[in-house]
Amino acid sequence: MRSTQAIGRLTADPPRRPPAAAGPQTTGDQPATGGARAVDEDVPGAVGRELRELLADRLAGCHGLDPVFARDVAERTARFTRSGGRRIRPRLLWWSLRACGGGDPAQVRLALRTAAALELLQTCALVHDDLMDQAPTRRGAPALHADVAEQYAGAAAGPAAQRLGASTAVLAGDLALAWADDALSGLLLDPGLPRDTAHRLHEVWRVLRTEMVAGQYLDVRGQAVSSGTPARSIRAACLKSALYTVERPLQLGAVLAGADDLTIRTLRRAGRCAGLAFQLRDDLDDLFADPRVTGKPSGGDVREGTPTYPLAVARSLATAAGDQHALGVLEHAMGRADLTDGELAEVREAVVATGARDHVEARIARLTRRCLRHLGEASLEPGAAARLRGLLAEITGTAGQVPEPAAAPRPAAMAAAGTEAGR
């Protein structure tokens, strides 16, 4: 749906004209979409520049507090954030904004700052996640807690250096979360932001942070008590990734574009389907993908005892078939930090032999088809909607595998759209 609510001015620029049915927006003598078109060309680069500006200011304040704190905690946090990954959440936010007709200068500024806040929130999640999982690496480099422990290995006894690394990771994650909230607060306090937009933005941000923590808790609880049913695995995946990684960023972009409630609900349904498919793809990649591509060791979920959906399905199918060999392999491997490559290969064979891998691939394809159907129910800007579809296919690993809907239905039909996205 094209934008139906002006976002308001955050600068001294004159008010933008109402959105036209087609063609570029203009403000004065300059095309208002000029900035948006530049971001279109390189969303990760634009978000990276926003982060550099934001983090430079935060680092200056930290150096003023204490140089050791700044070096050991703040600079590591900033470096981790700047190094980034695929910038999935900012890209989803941006193309949702554009698909909903957004792109005036105020909206561009809002979107980039919100995207930067999302990346800082992701830093918090990943640094804490690596610590809880005792993961040695992240993105092909030492995890933050391991890096600090190595730095101080010569100055402190072994256990003390390890404790310092763990404590630093907790503090670094907390700092990233504080910086993320600072970034959002600055937008919410801006008097140029319409009250309704500020309220909706704050509500999404409030909910997504709690959902992220809830999903992470279900993840670590599953490791501890081995509650590895497919249903519980799906619930954790929904909270940890479907909502936080895809649905909420799409919702944020639509809110910043001033989209109507029906369009936001439709995008959320699409995002939940794609987000769950994304997590299931990530679960499969943990077992089957090349570590040089994923940037983390293969089989981490097995060694940590995380009952992911593919592993839970493999156990369920093996139980139903009376496959004692597969059950034995899975029981022996789960939670074994010292699992050998040969034993991990046996787990892969069990997941394939039970039919779990094919089952998960089929579910990913079904979820992706639902996602595309929901997108087709919304009246979106065609070019940006195509970019959004391509991005969703990329993150679910289904590019070229799932046919796109032939055409979007008439807007009047959207009210009858199904609501089974989370099923």
Coordinates of C-alpha atoms in Angstrom, one line a residue:
M1 CA 0.0 0.0 0.0
R2 CA 1.3 3.4 -0.8
S3 CA 2.0 5.7 2.1
T4 CA -1.1 7.1 3.6
Q5 CA 0.3 9.0 6.5
A6 CA 2.9 11.8 6.4
I7 CA 5.9 11.1 8.6
G8 CA 6.5 14.7 9.4
R9 CA 9.6 16.8 9.1
L10 CA 12.6 16.2 11.3
T11 CA 14.5 19.1 9.8
A12 CA 13.8 22.5 8.5
D13 CA 12.8 21.2 5.1
P14 CA 9.4 22.3 3.8
P15 CA 6.5 19.8 4.2
R16 CA 6.5 17.2 1.5
R17 CA 3.6 17.0 -0.9
P18 CA 1.1 14.1 -0.6
P19 CA 2.3 10.9 -2.4
A20 CA 1.4 10.9 -6.1
A21 CA 0.1 7.8 -7.8
A22 CA 3.3 7.4 -9.8
G23 CA 6.5 9.1 -10.5
P24 CA 9.1 10.7 -8.2
Q25 CA 8.2 12.8 -5.2
T26 CA 9.7 16.3 -5.1
T27 CA 10.4 18.8 -2.4
G28 CA 11.2 22.2 -3.7
D29 CA 13.6 22.1 -6.6
Q30 CA 15.2 18.8 -5.4
P31 CA 13.8 15.3 -5.9
A32 CA 12.8 14.1 -2.5
T33 CA 13.6 10.5 -3.5
G34 CA 17.2 11.4 -4.4
G35 CA 18.5 10.3 -1.0
A36 CA 16.3 7.2 -1.1
R37 CA 17.6 6.2 -4.6
A38 CA 21.1 6.5 -3.3
V39 CA 20.3 4.1 -0.4
D40 CA 18.5 1.8 -2.9
E41 CA 21.9 1.3 -4.6
D42 CA 23.6 0.1 -1.4
V43 CA 21.5 -0.4 1.7
P44 CA 24.3 -2.0 3.8
G45 CA 26.7 0.8 2.8
A46 CA 24.2 3.5 3.9
V47 CA 23.6 1.8 7.2
G48 CA 27.3 1.3 7.7
R49 CA 27.8 5.1 7.3
E50 CA 25.0 5.8 9.7
L51 CA 26.6 3.4 12.2
R52 CA 30.0 5.0 11.8
E53 CA 28.6 8.4 12.6
L54 CA 26.6 7.2 15.6
L55 CA 29.4 5.1 17.0
A56 CA 32.0 7.8 16.6
D57 CA 29.9 9.9 18.9
R58 CA 29.4 7.1 21.5
L59 CA 33.1 6.2 21.4
A60 CA 34.1 9.8 22.1
G61 CA 32.0 9.8 25.2
C62 CA 33.5 6.4 26.4
H63 CA 37.0 7.6 25.9
G64 CA 36.1 10.6 28.1
L65 CA 35.0 8.2 30.8
D66 CA 38.0 5.9 30.9
P67 CA 40.5 4.9 28.2
V68 CA 40.7 1.2 29.3
F69 CA 37.0 0.8 29.3
A70 CA 36.8 2.4 25.9
R71 CA 39.6 0.2 24.5
D72 CA 38.4 -3.1 26.0
V73 CA 34.6 -2.8 25.9
A74 CA 33.4 0.2 23.8
E75 CA 35.8 -0.2 20.9
R76 CA 35.2 -3.9 20.7
T77 CA 31.4 -3.4 20.7
A78 CA 31.7 -0.7 18.0
R79 CA 34.1 -2.9 15.9
F80 CA 31.8 -5.9 16.1
T81 CA 28.8 -3.8 15.0
R82 CA 30.7 -2.1 12.1
S83 CA 31.9 -5.4 10.8
G84 CA 28.3 -6.5 10.4
G85 CA 27.0 -9.5 8.6
R86 CA 24.5 -9.4 5.7
R87 CA 22.6 -6.5 7.3
I88 CA 19.4 -8.6 6.9
R89 CA 17.2 -6.6 9.3
P90 CA 18.2 -3.1 7.9
R91 CA 17.6 -4.4 4.4
L92 CA 14.2 -5.7 5.2
L93 CA 13.3 -2.5 7.0
W94 CA 14.4 -0.4 4.0
W95 CA 12.6 -2.4 1.3
S96 CA 9.5 -2.5 3.4
L97 CA 9.6 1.3 3.7
R98 CA 10.1 1.6 -0.1
A99 CA 7.5 -1.0 -1.0
C100 CA 5.0 1.0 1.1
G101 CA 5.8 4.2 -0.8
G102 CA 8.2 5.8 1.6
G103 CA 11.4 7.6 0.7
D104 CA 11.2 11.3 1.5
P105 CA 14.2 12.8 3.2
A106 CA 12.7 12.6 6.7
Q107 CA 11.7 9.0 6.2
V108 CA 15.2 8.2 4.9
R109 CA 16.7 9.7 8.0
L110 CA 14.3 7.8 10.3
A111 CA 14.9 4.5 8.5
L112 CA 18.7 4.7 8.6
R113 CA 18.8 5.6 12.3
T114 CA 16.3 2.8 13.1
A115 CA 18.3 0.4 11.0
A116 CA 21.4 1.3 12.9
A117 CA 19.6 0.7 16.2
L118 CA 18.5 -2.8 14.9
E119 CA 22.2 -3.6 14.2
L120 CA 23.2 -2.6 17.7
L121 CA 20.4 -4.8 19.1
Q122 CA 21.8 -7.6 17.0
T123 CA 25.3 -7.0 18.4
C124 CA 23.8 -7.4 21.9
A125 CA 22.1 -10.6 20.9
L126 CA 25.1 -12.2 19.1
V127 CA 27.7 -11.3 21.8
H128 CA 25.5 -12.7 24.5
D129 CA 24.6 -15.7 22.3
D130 CA 28.2 -16.5 21.7
L131 CA 28.9 -16.4 25.5
M132 CA 26.0 -18.6 26.4
D133 CA 27.0 -21.1 23.7
Q134 CA 30.7 -20.8 24.5
A135 CA 31.2 -20.4 20.8
P136 CA 34.9 -19.8 20.1
T137 CA 34.4 -17.8 16.8
R138 CA 32.0 -15.4 15.1
R139 CA 32.2 -14.3 11.5
G140 CA 35.5 -16.1 11.1
A141 CA 37.1 -14.3 14.0
P142 CA 37.4 -14.9 17.8
A143 CA 34.1 -14.3 19.6
L144 CA 34.3 -11.3 21.9
H145 CA 34.6 -13.2 25.1
A146 CA 37.3 -15.4 23.7
D147 CA 39.2 -12.4 22.3
V148 CA 39.2 -10.7 25.7
A149 CA 40.3 -13.9 27.5
E150 CA 43.2 -14.2 25.0
Q151 CA 44.2 -10.6 25.5
Y152 CA 44.5 -11.1 29.2
A153 CA 45.8 -14.7 29.3
G154 CA 49.3 -13.5 30.2
A155 CA 48.2 -11.0 32.8
A156 CA 45.8 -13.2 34.7
A157 CA 45.6 -16.8 35.7
G158 CA 43.6 -19.0 33.2
P159 CA 40.3 -19.0 35.1
A160 CA 40.5 -15.3 35.8
A161 CA 41.1 -14.5 32.2
Q162 CA 38.1 -16.6 31.2
R163 CA 35.9 -15.0 33.7
L164 CA 37.0 -11.5 32.6
G165 CA 36.2 -12.5 29.0
A166 CA 32.7 -13.7 30.0
S167 CA 32.1 -10.6 32.1
T168 CA 33.3 -8.3 29.3
A169 CA 30.9 -10.0 26.8
V170 CA 28.0 -9.4 29.2
L171 CA 28.9 -5.7 29.5
A172 CA 29.6 -5.3 25.8
G173 CA 26.1 -6.7 25.0
D174 CA 24.5 -4.4 27.5
L175 CA 26.4 -1.4 26.1
A176 CA 25.2 -2.3 22.6
L177 CA 21.6 -2.5 23.9
A178 CA 22.0 0.9 25.6
W179 CA 23.3 2.5 22.4
A180 CA 20.4 1.0 20.4
D181 CA 17.9 2.4 22.9
D182 CA 19.7 5.8 22.7
A183 CA 19.4 5.8 19.0
L184 CA 15.6 5.1 19.1
S185 CA 15.0 7.5 21.9
G186 CA 16.6 10.3 20.0
L187 CA 14.0 9.8 17.2
L188 CA 11.1 9.4 19.5
L189 CA 11.9 12.6 21.3
D190 CA 12.2 14.6 18.1
P191 CA 9.3 17.1 18.1
G192 CA 9.0 16.8 14.3
L193 CA 7.9 13.2 14.5
P194 CA 4.1 12.8 14.5
R195 CA 2.7 11.5 17.8
D196 CA 1.0 8.5 16.2
T197 CA 4.1 7.4 14.3
A198 CA 6.2 7.8 17.5
H199 CA 3.7 5.7 19.4
R200 CA 3.7 2.9 16.8
L201 CA 7.5 3.0 16.5
H202 CA 8.0 2.8 20.2
E203 CA 5.5 -0.1 20.5
V204 CA 7.2 -2.2 17.9
W205 CA 10.6 -1.6 19.5
R206 CA 9.3 -2.4 22.9
V207 CA 7.8 -5.7 21.8
L208 CA 10.7 -6.9 19.6
R209 CA 13.3 -6.6 22.4
T210 CA 11.2 -8.7 24.7
E211 CA 10.5 -11.3 22.0
M212 CA 14.2 -11.5 21.3
V213 CA 15.0 -12.3 24.9
A214 CA 12.1 -14.8 25.2
G215 CA 13.3 -16.6 22.1
Q216 CA 16.9 -16.8 23.4
Y217 CA 15.6 -18.1 26.8
L218 CA 13.6 -20.9 25.1
D219 CA 16.8 -21.7 23.1
V220 CA 19.0 -22.1 26.2
R221 CA 16.3 -23.8 28.2
G222 CA 16.0 -26.4 25.4
Q223 CA 19.7 -27.1 25.7
A224 CA 19.4 -27.6 29.5
V225 CA 16.3 -29.8 29.7
S226 CA 16.3 -31.4 26.3
S227 CA 12.8 -30.3 25.5
G228 CA 13.3 -31.2 21.9
T229 CA 9.8 -31.7 20.4
P230 CA 9.1 -30.2 17.0
A231 CA 6.4 -28.0 18.5
R232 CA 8.8 -26.4 21.1
S233 CA 11.5 -26.0 18.5
I234 CA 9.1 -24.1 16.2
R235 CA 8.0 -21.9 19.1
A236 CA 11.6 -20.9 19.9
A237 CA 12.4 -20.3 16.2
C238 CA 9.3 -18.1 15.9
L239 CA 10.3 -15.9 18.8
K240 CA 14.0 -15.9 18.2
S241 CA 14.0 -15.3 14.4
A242 CA 10.6 -15.2 12.7
L243 CA 9.5 -12.2 14.7
Y244 CA 12.8 -10.5 15.6
T245 CA 14.6 -11.0 12.4
V246 CA 11.9 -10.6 9.7
E247 CA 8.4 -9.7 10.9
R248 CA 9.4 -6.8 13.1
P249 CA 11.8 -5.1 10.7
L250 CA 9.1 -5.3 8.0
Q251 CA 6.7 -3.8 10.4
L252 CA 9.1 -1.0 11.3
G253 CA 9.6 -0.1 7.7
A254 CA 5.9 0.1 7.0
V255 CA 5.3 2.2 10.2
L256 CA 8.0 4.6 9.1
A257 CA 6.4 4.9 5.6
G258 CA 3.1 5.7 7.2
A259 CA 1.4 2.6 5.8
D260 CA -2.2 1.8 6.8
D261 CA -3.0 -0.9 9.3
L262 CA -4.1 -3.5 6.7
T263 CA -0.9 -3.3 4.8
I264 CA 1.1 -3.6 8.0
R265 CA -0.8 -6.7 9.0
T266 CA -0.3 -8.2 5.6
L267 CA 3.5 -7.5 5.7
R268 CA 3.7 -9.0 9.2
R269 CA 2.0 -12.2 8.0
A270 CA 4.5 -12.4 5.1
G271 CA 7.4 -11.7 7.5
R272 CA 6.4 -14.3 10.0
C273 CA 6.3 -17.0 7.3
A274 CA 9.7 -15.9 5.8
G275 CA 11.2 -15.5 9.3
L276 CA 10.4 -19.0 10.3
A277 CA 11.7 -20.3 6.9
F278 CA 14.9 -18.3 7.5
Q279 CA 15.4 -20.0 10.9
L280 CA 14.8 -23.4 9.5
R281 CA 17.3 -22.7 6.8
D282 CA 19.8 -21.5 9.4
D283 CA 19.2 -24.8 11.3
L284 CA 20.0 -26.9 8.2
D285 CA 23.0 -24.7 7.4
D286 CA 24.4 -25.4 10.9
L287 CA 24.5 -29.1 9.9
F288 CA 25.2 -29.1 6.2
A289 CA 26.7 -25.8 5.1
D290 CA 30.4 -25.0 4.7
P291 CA 31.8 -23.2 7.8
R292 CA 33.8 -21.0 5.5
V293 CA 30.5 -19.7 4.2
T294 CA 28.6 -19.5 7.5
G295 CA 31.5 -18.0 9.5
K296 CA 30.9 -20.4 12.4
P297 CA 31.9 -24.0 13.1
S298 CA 29.7 -26.7 11.7
G299 CA 27.5 -28.7 14.0
G300 CA 27.4 -26.0 16.7
D301 CA 23.7 -26.8 17.6
V302 CA 24.5 -30.5 18.1
R303 CA 27.5 -29.8 20.3
E304 CA 25.5 -27.3 22.4
G305 CA 22.6 -29.6 22.7
T306 CA 20.2 -27.1 21.0
P307 CA 17.0 -29.0 20.0
T308 CA 16.6 -27.3 16.6
Y309 CA 13.6 -28.2 14.4
P310 CA 15.6 -30.5 12.0
L311 CA 17.0 -32.5 15.0
A312 CA 13.7 -32.6 16.7
V313 CA 12.0 -33.9 13.5
A314 CA 14.7 -36.5 13.0
R315 CA 14.2 -37.8 16.5
S316 CA 10.4 -37.9 16.1
L317 CA 10.6 -39.7 12.7
A318 CA 13.1 -42.1 14.0
T319 CA 10.9 -42.9 17.0
A320 CA 7.9 -43.4 14.8
A321 CA 9.8 -45.7 12.5
G322 CA 11.5 -47.6 15.4
D323 CA 14.9 -46.6 14.0
Q324 CA 17.0 -47.4 17.0
H325 CA 20.3 -46.7 15.1
A326 CA 19.3 -43.1 14.3
L327 CA 18.0 -42.6 17.8
G328 CA 21.2 -43.9 19.3
V329 CA 23.3 -41.6 17.1
L330 CA 21.2 -38.5 18.0
E331 CA 21.2 -39.4 21.8
H332 CA 25.0 -39.9 21.8
A333 CA 25.8 -36.7 19.9
M334 CA 23.5 -34.1 21.5
G335 CA 25.3 -31.8 23.9
R336 CA 28.7 -33.4 23.3
A337 CA 31.2 -30.5 23.1
D338 CA 33.9 -33.0 22.1
L339 CA 32.0 -34.5 19.2
T340 CA 34.3 -35.6 16.5
D341 CA 33.9 -34.8 12.8
G342 CA 33.1 -38.4 12.2
E343 CA 30.4 -38.5 14.8
L344 CA 28.9 -35.3 13.3
A345 CA 28.9 -36.9 9.9
E346 CA 26.8 -39.7 11.5
V347 CA 24.3 -37.1 12.7
R348 CA 24.0 -35.7 9.2
E349 CA 23.4 -39.2 7.9
A350 CA 20.7 -39.8 10.5
V351 CA 18.9 -36.5 9.6
V352 CA 18.9 -37.4 6.0
A353 CA 18.0 -41.1 6.4
T354 CA 15.0 -40.4 8.6
G355 CA 13.6 -38.0 6.1
A356 CA 14.0 -35.0 8.4
R357 CA 16.1 -33.0 5.9
D358 CA 13.5 -33.4 3.1
H359 CA 10.7 -32.6 5.6
V360 CA 12.4 -29.4 6.6
E361 CA 13.1 -28.4 3.0
A362 CA 9.5 -29.0 2.1
R363 CA 8.3 -26.8 5.1
I364 CA 10.7 -24.0 4.0
A365 CA 9.2 -24.1 0.5
R366 CA 5.6 -24.0 1.9
L367 CA 6.4 -21.1 4.2
T368 CA 8.0 -19.2 1.3
R369 CA 5.0 -19.7 -0.9
R370 CA 2.7 -18.4 1.9
C371 CA 5.0 -15.4 2.3
L372 CA 4.8 -14.6 -1.4
R373 CA 1.1 -15.0 -1.4
H374 CA 0.7 -12.6 1.5
L375 CA 3.0 -10.1 -0.3
G376 CA 0.7 -10.4 -3.3
E377 CA -2.3 -9.4 -1.2
A378 CA -0.8 -6.0 -0.4
S379 CA -0.8 -3.1 -2.8
L380 CA 2.9 -2.3 -2.9
E381 CA 5.2 -0.3 -5.1
P382 CA 6.1 -2.8 -7.8
G383 CA 9.8 -2.2 -8.1
A384 CA 10.5 -2.2 -4.4
A385 CA 8.2 -5.1 -3.8
A386 CA 10.2 -7.1 -6.3
R387 CA 13.4 -6.2 -4.4
L388 CA 11.7 -7.3 -1.2
R389 CA 10.6 -10.6 -2.7
G390 CA 14.2 -11.2 -3.9
L391 CA 15.6 -10.5 -0.4
L392 CA 13.1 -12.8 1.2
A393 CA 14.0 -15.6 -1.2
E394 CA 17.7 -14.9 -0.5
I395 CA 17.4 -15.3 3.3
T396 CA 15.2 -18.5 3.0
G397 CA 17.5 -20.1 0.5
T398 CA 14.7 -20.5 -2.0
A399 CA 15.8 -18.2 -4.9
G400 CA 14.5 -19.7 -8.1
Q401 CA 12.8 -22.6 -6.3
V402 CA 9.4 -21.1 -5.5
P403 CA 7.3 -19.5 -8.2
E404 CA 6.1 -16.0 -7.5
P405 CA 2.4 -15.2 -7.7
A406 CA 1.3 -14.1 -11.2
A407 CA -0.3 -10.9 -10.1
A408 CA -1.5 -9.1 -7.0
P409 CA -5.2 -9.2 -6.3
R410 CA -7.4 -6.1 -6.2
P411 CA -7.0 -4.1 -2.9
A412 CA -10.6 -4.9 -2.0
A413 CA -9.7 -8.5 -1.7
M414 CA -7.2 -7.9 0.9
A415 CA -9.7 -7.8 3.7
A416 CA -10.5 -11.5 3.1
A417 CA -6.8 -12.6 3.3
G418 CA -6.0 -15.5 5.5
T419 CA -4.3 -15.2 8.8
E420 CA -2.5 -18.5 9.0
A421 CA 1.0 -17.0 8.7
G422 CA 2.2 -18.4 12.1
R423 CA 0.8 -21.9 11.6

